[in-house]
mmCIF file of C-alpha atoms in Angstrom:
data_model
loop_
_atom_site.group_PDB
_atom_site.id
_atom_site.type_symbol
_atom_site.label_atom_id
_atom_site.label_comp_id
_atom_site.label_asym_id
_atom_site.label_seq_id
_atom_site.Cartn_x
_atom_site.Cartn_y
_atom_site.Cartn_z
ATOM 1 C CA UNK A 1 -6.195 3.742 -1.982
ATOM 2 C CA UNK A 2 -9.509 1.619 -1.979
ATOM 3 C CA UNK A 3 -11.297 -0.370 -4.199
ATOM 4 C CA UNK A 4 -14.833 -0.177 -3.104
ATOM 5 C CA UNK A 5 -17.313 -2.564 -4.496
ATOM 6 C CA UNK A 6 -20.720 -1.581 -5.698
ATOM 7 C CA UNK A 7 -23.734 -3.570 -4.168
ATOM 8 C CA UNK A 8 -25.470 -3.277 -7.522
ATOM 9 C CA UNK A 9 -28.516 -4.824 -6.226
ATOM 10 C CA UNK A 10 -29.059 -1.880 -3.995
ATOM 11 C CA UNK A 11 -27.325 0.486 -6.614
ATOM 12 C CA UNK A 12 -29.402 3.280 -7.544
ATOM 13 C CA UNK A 13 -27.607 3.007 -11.094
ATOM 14 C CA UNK A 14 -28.187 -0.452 -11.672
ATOM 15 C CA UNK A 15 -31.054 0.058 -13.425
ATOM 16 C CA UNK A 16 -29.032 2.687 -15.905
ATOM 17 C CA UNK A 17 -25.834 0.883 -15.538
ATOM 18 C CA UNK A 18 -27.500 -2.574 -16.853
ATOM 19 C CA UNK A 19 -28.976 -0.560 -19.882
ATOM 20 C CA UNK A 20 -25.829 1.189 -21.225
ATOM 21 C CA UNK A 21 -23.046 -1.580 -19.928
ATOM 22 C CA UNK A 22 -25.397 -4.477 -20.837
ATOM 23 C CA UNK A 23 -27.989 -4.542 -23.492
ATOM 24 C CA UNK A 24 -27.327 -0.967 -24.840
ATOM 25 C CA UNK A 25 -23.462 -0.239 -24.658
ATOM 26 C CA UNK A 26 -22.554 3.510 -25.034
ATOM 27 C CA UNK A 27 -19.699 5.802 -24.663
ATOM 28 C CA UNK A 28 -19.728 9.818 -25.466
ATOM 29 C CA UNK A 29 -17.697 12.588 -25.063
ATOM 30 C CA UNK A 30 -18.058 16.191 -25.356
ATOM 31 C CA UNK A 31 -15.898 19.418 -26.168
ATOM 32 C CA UNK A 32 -15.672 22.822 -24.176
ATOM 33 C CA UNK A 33 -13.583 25.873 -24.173
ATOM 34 C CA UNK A 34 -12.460 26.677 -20.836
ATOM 35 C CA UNK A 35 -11.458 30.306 -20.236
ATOM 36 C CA UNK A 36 -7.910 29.897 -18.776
ATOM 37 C CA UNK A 37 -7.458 33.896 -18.636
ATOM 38 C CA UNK A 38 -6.774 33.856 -14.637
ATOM 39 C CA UNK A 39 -3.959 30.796 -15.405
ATOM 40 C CA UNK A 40 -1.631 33.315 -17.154
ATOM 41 C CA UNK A 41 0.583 33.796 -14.148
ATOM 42 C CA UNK A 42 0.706 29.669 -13.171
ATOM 43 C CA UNK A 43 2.256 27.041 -15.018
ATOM 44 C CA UNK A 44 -0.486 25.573 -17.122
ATOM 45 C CA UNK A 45 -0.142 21.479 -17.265
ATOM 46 C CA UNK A 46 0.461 21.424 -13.571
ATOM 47 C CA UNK A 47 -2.705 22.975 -12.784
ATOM 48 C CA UNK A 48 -4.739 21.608 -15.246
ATOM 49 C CA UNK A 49 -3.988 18.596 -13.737
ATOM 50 C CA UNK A 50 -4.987 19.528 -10.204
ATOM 51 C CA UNK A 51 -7.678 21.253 -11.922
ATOM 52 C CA UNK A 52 -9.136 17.519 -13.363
ATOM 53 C CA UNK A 53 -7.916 15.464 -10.865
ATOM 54 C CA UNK A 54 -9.474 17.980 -7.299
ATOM 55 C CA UNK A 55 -13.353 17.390 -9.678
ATOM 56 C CA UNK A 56 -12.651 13.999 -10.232
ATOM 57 C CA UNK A 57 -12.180 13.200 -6.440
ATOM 58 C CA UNK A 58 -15.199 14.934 -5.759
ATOM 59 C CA UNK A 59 -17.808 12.656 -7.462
ATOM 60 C CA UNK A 60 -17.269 8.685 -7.556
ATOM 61 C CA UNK A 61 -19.096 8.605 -11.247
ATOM 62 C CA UNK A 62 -15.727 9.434 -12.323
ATOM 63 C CA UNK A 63 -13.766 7.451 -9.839
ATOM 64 C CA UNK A 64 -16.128 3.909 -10.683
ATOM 65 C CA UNK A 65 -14.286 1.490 -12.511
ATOM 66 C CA UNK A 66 -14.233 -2.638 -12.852
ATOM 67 C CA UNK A 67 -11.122 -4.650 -11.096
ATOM 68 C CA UNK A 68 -9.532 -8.200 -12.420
ATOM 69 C CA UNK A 69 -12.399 -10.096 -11.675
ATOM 70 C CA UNK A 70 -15.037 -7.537 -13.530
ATOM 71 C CA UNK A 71 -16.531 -6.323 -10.423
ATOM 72 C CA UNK A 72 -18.209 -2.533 -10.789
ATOM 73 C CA UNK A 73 -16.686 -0.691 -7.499
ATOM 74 C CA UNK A 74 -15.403 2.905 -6.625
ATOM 75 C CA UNK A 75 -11.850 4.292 -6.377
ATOM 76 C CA UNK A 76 -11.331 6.068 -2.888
ATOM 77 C CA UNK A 77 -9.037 8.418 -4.438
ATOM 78 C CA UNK A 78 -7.881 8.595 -8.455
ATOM 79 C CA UNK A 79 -4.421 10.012 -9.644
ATOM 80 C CA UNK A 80 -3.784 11.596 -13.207
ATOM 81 C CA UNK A 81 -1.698 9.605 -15.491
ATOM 82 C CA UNK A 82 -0.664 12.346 -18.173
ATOM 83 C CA UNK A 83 1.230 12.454 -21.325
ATOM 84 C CA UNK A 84 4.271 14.396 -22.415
ATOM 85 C CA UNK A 85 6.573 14.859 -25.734
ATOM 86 C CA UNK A 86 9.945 13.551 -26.962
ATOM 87 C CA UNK A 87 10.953 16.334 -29.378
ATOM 88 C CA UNK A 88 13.975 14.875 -30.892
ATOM 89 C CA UNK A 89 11.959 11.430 -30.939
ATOM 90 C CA UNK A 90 8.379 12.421 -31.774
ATOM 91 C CA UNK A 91 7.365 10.232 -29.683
ATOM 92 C CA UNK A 92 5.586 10.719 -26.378
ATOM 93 C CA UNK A 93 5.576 9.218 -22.602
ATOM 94 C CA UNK A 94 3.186 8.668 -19.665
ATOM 95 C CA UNK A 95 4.308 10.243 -16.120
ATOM 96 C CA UNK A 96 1.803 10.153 -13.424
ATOM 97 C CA UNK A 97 1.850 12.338 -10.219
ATOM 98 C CA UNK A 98 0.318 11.455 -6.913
ATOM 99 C CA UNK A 99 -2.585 13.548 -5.923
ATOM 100 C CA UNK A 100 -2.279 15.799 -2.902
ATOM 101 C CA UNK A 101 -5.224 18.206 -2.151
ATOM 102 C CA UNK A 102 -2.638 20.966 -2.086
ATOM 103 C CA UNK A 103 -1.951 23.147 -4.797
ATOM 104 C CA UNK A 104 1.227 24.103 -4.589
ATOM 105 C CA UNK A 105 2.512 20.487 -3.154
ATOM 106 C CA UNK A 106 0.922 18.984 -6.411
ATOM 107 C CA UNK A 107 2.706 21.371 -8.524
ATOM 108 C CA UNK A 108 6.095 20.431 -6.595
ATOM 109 C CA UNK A 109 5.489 16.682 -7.293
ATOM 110 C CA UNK A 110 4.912 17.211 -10.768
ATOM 111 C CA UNK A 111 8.214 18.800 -11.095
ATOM 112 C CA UNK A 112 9.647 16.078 -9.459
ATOM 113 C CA UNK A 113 8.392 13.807 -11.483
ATOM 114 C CA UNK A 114 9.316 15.690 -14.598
ATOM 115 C CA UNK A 115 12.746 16.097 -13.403
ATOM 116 C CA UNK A 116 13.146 12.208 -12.894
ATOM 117 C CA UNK A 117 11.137 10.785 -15.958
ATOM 118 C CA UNK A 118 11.037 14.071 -18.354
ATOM 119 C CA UNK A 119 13.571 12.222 -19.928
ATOM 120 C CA UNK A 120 12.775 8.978 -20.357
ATOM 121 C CA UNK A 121 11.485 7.844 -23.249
ATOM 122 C CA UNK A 122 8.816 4.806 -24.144
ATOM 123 C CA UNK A 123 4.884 4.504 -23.343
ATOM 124 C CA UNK A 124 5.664 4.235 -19.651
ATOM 125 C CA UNK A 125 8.230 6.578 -18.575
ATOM 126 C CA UNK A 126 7.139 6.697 -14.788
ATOM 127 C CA UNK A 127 6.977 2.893 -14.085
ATOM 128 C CA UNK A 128 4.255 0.765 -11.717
ATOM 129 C CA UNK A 129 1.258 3.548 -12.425
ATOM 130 C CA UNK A 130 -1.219 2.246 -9.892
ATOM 131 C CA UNK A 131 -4.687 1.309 -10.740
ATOM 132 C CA UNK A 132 -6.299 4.415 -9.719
ATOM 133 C CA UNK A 133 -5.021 6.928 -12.585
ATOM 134 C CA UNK A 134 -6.907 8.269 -15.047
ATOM 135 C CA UNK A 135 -5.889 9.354 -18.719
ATOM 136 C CA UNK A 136 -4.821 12.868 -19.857
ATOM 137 C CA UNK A 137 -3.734 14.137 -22.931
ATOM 138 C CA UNK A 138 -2.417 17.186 -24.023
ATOM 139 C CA UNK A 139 -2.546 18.274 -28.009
ATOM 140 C CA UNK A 140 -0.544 21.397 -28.068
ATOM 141 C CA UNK A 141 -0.254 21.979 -31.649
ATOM 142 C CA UNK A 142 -4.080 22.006 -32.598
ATOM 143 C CA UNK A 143 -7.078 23.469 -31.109
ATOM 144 C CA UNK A 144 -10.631 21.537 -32.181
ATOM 145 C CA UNK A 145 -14.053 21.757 -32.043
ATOM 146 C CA UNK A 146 -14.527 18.083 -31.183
ATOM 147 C CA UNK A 147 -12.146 14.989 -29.960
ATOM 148 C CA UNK A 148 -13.155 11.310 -29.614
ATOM 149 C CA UNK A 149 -11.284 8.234 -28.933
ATOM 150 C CA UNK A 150 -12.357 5.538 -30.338
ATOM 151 C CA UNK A 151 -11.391 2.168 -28.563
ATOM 152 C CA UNK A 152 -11.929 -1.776 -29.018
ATOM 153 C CA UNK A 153 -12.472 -2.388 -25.969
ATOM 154 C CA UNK A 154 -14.041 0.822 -25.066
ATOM 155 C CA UNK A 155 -17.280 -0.658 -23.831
ATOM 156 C CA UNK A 156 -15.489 -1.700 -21.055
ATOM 157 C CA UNK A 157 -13.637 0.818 -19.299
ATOM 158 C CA UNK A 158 -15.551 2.746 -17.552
ATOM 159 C CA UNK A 159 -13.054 5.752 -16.306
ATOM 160 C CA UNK A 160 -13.129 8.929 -17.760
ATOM 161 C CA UNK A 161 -10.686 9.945 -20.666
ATOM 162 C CA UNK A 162 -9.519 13.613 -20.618
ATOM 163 C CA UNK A 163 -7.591 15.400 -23.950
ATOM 164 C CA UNK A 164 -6.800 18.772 -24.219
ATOM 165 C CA UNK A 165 -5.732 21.261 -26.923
ATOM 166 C CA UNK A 166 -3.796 24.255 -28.168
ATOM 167 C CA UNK A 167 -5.071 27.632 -26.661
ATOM 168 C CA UNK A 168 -6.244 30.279 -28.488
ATOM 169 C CA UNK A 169 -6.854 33.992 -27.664
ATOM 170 C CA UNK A 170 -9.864 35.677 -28.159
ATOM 171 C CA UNK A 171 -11.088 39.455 -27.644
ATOM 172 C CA UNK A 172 -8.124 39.450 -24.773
ATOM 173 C CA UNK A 173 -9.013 35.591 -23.199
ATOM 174 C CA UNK A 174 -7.272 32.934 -23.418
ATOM 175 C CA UNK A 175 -9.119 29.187 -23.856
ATOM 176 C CA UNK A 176 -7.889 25.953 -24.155
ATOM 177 C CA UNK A 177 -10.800 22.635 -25.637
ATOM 178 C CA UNK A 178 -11.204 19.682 -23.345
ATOM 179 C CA UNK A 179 -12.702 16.585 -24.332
ATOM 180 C CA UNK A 180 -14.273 14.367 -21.755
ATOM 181 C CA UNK A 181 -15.283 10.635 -22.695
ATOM 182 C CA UNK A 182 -17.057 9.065 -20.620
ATOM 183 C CA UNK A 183 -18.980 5.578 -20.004
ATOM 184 C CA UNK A 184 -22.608 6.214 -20.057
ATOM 185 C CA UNK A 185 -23.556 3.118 -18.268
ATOM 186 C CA UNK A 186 -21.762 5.341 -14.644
ATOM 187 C CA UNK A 187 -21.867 9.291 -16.081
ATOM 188 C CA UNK A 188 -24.836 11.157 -17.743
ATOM 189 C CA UNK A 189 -24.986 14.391 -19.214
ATOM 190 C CA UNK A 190 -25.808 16.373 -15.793
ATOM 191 C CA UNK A 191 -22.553 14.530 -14.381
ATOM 192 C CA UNK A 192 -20.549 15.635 -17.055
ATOM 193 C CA UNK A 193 -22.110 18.917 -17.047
ATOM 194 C CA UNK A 194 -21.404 19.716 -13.144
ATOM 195 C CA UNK A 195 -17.800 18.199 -13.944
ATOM 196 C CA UNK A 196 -17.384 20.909 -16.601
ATOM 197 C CA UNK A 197 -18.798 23.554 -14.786
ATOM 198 C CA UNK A 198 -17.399 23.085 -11.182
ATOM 199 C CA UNK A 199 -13.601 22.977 -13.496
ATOM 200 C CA UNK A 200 -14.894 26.261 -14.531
ATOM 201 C CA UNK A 201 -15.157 27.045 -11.112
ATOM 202 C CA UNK A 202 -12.053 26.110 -9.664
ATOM 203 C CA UNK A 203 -9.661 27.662 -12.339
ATOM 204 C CA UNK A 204 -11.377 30.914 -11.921
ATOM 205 C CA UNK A 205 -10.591 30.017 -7.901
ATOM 206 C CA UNK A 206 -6.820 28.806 -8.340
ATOM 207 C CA UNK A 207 -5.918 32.377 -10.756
ATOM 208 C CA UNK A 208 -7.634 34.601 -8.146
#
């Protein structure tokens, strides 16, 4: 894994980054349905996971993030850090899985990882996450309309945040809601659009 820095004098976002991170700070997420209907025959989390994780390797506006010192610079490669339920406890854990462009490799090292940590509860249940993971959560009980997170520091984490919800059946489909938050100052709507839409794509690819 890199860290790449930005040369944000030669940064075709500076201009936008400067506006939204600087003197205008903004965050925003949005809601979808995706149709899940050709998942029905794979294990969901798993390849919702690869699902996020394959788009979000793709494009560096969801791999751009800040490092110790506060420099803006790009993530080579980004790894989901996910979050799964303690029934007895009510509580819940984070697992992460590394990424492999392979589906059914990625599946296998989540079930690894579920085998080893499933278990294990408190907010890090998979210890030493590295620095390129971003956050996914699943709300099974619920389906919504609209999800935000609203953080403190928000304004300053610029790494997409990814929740998902119960799905629901309709006329014979099956969808599931996604919320994707997102730092303005590095994503804009067409970003987050082609990141919604290329998802689309793929899960209609990985149930063929």
């Amino acid at each position: 894994m890199d860290f790449q820095l930005i040369e944000q004098e030669a940064w075709k976002r500076k201009e936008y980054f400067d506006h939204y991170f600087k003197h205008v700070p903004c965050t925003y997420s949005i809601t979808v349905k995706l149709d899940i209907t050709a998942l029905k025959d794979k294990k969901l989390y798993p390849t919702l996971l690869y699902g996020l994780t394959t788009i979000v390797n793709r494009h560096e506006e969801f791999r751009t993030s800040m490092n110790e010192n506060g420099q803006v610079g790009v993530f080579s490669e980004m790894m989901p850090c996910y979050t799964i339920f303690h029934k007895d406890s009510q509580t819940f854990s984070n697992l992460w899985t590394a990424y492999t462009t392979d589906y059914t490799e990625f599946c296998a090292r989540y079930q690894e990882d579920m085998e080893r940590y499933g278990n294990t509860e408190g907010m890090m249940a998979k210890p030493n996450a590295p620095e390129n993971t971003f956050p996914v959560s699943m709300i099974p009980w619920t389906t919504f309309e609209g999800f935000n997170l609203n953080l403190k520091n928000g304004y300053d984490y610029l790494l997409p945040i990814f929740t998902f919800g119960k799905y629901q059946q309709d006329n014979g489909k099956y969808y599931i809601p996604l919320s994707v938050q997102v730092h303005h100052a590095v994503c804009d709507g067409f970003h987050t659009s082609r990141f919604i839409n290329e998802l689309q794509e793929l899960i209609d690819t990985l149930g063929a």
